[in-house]
XYZ file of C-alpha atoms in Angstrom:
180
model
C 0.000 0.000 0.000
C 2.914 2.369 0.867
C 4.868 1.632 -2.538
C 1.426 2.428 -4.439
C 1.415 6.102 -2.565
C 4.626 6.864 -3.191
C 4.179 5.828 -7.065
C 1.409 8.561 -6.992
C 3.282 11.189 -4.965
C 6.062 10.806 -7.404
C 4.365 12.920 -10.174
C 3.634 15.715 -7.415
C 7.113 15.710 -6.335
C 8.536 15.730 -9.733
C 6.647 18.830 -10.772
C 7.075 20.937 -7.559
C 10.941 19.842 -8.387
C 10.443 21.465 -11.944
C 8.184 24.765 -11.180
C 11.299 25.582 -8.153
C 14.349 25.112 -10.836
C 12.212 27.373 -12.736
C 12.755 30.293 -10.324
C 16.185 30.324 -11.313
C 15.540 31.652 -15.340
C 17.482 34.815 -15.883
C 15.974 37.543 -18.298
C 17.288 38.439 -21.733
C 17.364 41.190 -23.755
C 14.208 42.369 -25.924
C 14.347 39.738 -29.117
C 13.086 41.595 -32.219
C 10.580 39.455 -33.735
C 9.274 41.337 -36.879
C 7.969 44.264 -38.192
C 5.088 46.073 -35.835
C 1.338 45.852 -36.949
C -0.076 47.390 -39.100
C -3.421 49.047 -38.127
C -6.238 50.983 -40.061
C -6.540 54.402 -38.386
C -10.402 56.148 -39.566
C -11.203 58.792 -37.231
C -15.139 60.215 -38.342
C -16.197 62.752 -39.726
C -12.466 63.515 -40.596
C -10.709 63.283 -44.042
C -7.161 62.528 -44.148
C -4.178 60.807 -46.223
C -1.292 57.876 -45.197
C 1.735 58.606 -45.885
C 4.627 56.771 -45.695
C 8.197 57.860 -44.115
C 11.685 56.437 -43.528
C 12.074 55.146 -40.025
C 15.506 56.471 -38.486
C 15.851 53.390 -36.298
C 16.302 51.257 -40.008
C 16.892 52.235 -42.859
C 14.331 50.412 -44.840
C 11.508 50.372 -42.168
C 8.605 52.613 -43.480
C 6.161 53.871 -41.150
C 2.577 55.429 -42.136
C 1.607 58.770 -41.013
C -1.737 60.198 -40.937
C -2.125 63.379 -42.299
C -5.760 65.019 -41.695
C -7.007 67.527 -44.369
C -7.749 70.336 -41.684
C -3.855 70.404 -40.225
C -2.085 69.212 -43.596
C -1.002 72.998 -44.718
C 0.830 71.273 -47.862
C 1.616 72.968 -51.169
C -1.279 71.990 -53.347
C -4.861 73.620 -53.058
C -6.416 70.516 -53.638
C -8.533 68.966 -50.402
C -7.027 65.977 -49.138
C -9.617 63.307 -49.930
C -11.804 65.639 -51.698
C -12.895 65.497 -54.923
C -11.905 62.660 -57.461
C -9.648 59.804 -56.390
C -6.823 60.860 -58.864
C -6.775 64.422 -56.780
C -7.095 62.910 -53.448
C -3.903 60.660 -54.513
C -1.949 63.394 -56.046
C -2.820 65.306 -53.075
C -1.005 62.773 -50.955
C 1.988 62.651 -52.780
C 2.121 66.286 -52.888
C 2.344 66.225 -48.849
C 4.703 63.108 -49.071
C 7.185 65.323 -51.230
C 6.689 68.068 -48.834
C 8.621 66.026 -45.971
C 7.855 65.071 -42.194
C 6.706 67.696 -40.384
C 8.536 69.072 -37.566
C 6.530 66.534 -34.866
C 7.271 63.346 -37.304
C 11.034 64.859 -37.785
C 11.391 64.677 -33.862
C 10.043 61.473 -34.082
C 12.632 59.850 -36.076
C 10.734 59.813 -39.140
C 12.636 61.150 -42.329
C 11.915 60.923 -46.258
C 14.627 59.577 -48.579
C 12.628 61.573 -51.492
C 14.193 64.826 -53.048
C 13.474 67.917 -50.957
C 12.549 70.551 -54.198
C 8.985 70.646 -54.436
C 7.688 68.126 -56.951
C 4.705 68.489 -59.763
C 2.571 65.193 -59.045
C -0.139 63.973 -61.999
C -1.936 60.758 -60.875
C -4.066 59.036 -63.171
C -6.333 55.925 -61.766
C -7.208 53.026 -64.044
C -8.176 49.670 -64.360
C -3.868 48.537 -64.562
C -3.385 50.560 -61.386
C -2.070 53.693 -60.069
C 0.135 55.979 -62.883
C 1.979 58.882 -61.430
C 3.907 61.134 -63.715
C 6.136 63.225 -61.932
C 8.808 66.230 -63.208
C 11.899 65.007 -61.417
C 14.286 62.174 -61.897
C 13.044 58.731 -60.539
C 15.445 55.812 -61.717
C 17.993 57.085 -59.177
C 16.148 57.132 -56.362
C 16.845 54.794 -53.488
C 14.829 51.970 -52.609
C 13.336 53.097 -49.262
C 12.345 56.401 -51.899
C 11.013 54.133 -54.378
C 8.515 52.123 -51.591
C 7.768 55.762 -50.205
C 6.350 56.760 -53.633
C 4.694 52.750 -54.361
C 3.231 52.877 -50.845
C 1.634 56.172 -50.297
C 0.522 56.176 -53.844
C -1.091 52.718 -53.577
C -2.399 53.342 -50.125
C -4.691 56.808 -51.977
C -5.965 53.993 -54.476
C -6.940 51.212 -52.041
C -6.395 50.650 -48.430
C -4.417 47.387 -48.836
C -1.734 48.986 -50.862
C -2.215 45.983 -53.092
C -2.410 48.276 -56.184
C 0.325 48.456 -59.199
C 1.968 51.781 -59.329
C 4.205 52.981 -62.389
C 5.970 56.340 -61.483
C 6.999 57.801 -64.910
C 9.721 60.848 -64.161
C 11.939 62.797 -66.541
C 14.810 60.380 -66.833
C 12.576 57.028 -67.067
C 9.725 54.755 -65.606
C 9.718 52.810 -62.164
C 6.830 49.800 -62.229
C 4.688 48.648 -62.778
C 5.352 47.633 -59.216
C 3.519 47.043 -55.718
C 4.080 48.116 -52.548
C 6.751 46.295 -50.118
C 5.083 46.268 -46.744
């Protein structure tokens, strides 16, 4: 009778054994595990565009940045979302080529796009997005290049899952789709 309950104490024993070595664990540093998600910001009653900037901490990381039509201040006249989708697009890449703003800047957001303002023409069709621009494109960098793809793509559909061709003054990017 003894031997029979000490065969079922045995489990017991064996686990309080395991959960005490346990205690002993030491911590580790934070293990990067992939890219952060990814999450669909629609305020109401509020029209706005995603952008897309270079995140200082990598140099390929792309972040998206809401920009609201009230508190945008960019270049063009055109209404952020307003209108047709080829303006609301345009508009975005407008205030993409305009740069961080001082907030996103202290942030460690930066844009790997030229810094000159930039004449943006975005025409929406059943092959995708085509944006015609009047600077030089085939030189850019590729962080520059998914910058342009994304934010461009992102004005079309909310997926960014939409072919983009960038045409400049010294060649064609694309057709191609957005990285992240």
């Amino acid at each position: 009778m003894r031997a029979a309950r000490a065969r079922g104490a045995l489990p017991s024993v064996t686990l309080l054994v395991l959960l005490a070595a346990g205690c002993g664990i030491r911590g580790t540093d934070v293990v990067e595990a992939g890219e952060p998600a990814l999450v669909e910001v629609v305020p109401a009653g509020q029209l706005g565009a995603v952008l897309y900037f270079v995140s200082s901490s990598s140099a390929s990381r792309l972040m998206p940045v809401v920009r609201y039509a009230d508190s945008s201040g960019g270049s063009s006249g055109s209404g952020t979302g307003s209108g047709s989708p080829s303006l609301a697009a345009a508009r975005a890449l407008d205030l993409l080529f305009d740069g961080p703003t001082g907030a996103e800047s202290e942030a460690g957001l930066r844009s790997e796009l030229p810094g000159e303002h930039v004449k943006t023409v975005v025409e929406l069709s059943a092959e995708g997005v085509q944006v015609t621009l009047n600077t030089r494109v085939t030189g850019l960098s590729a962080s520059a290049r998914q910058q342009l793809l994304c934010t461009a793509a992102q004005a079309r559909t909310a997926d960014r899952g939409e072919p983009v061709t960038v045409t400049g003054t010294d060649g064609v990017i694309g057709p191609a789709r957005c990285g992240i």
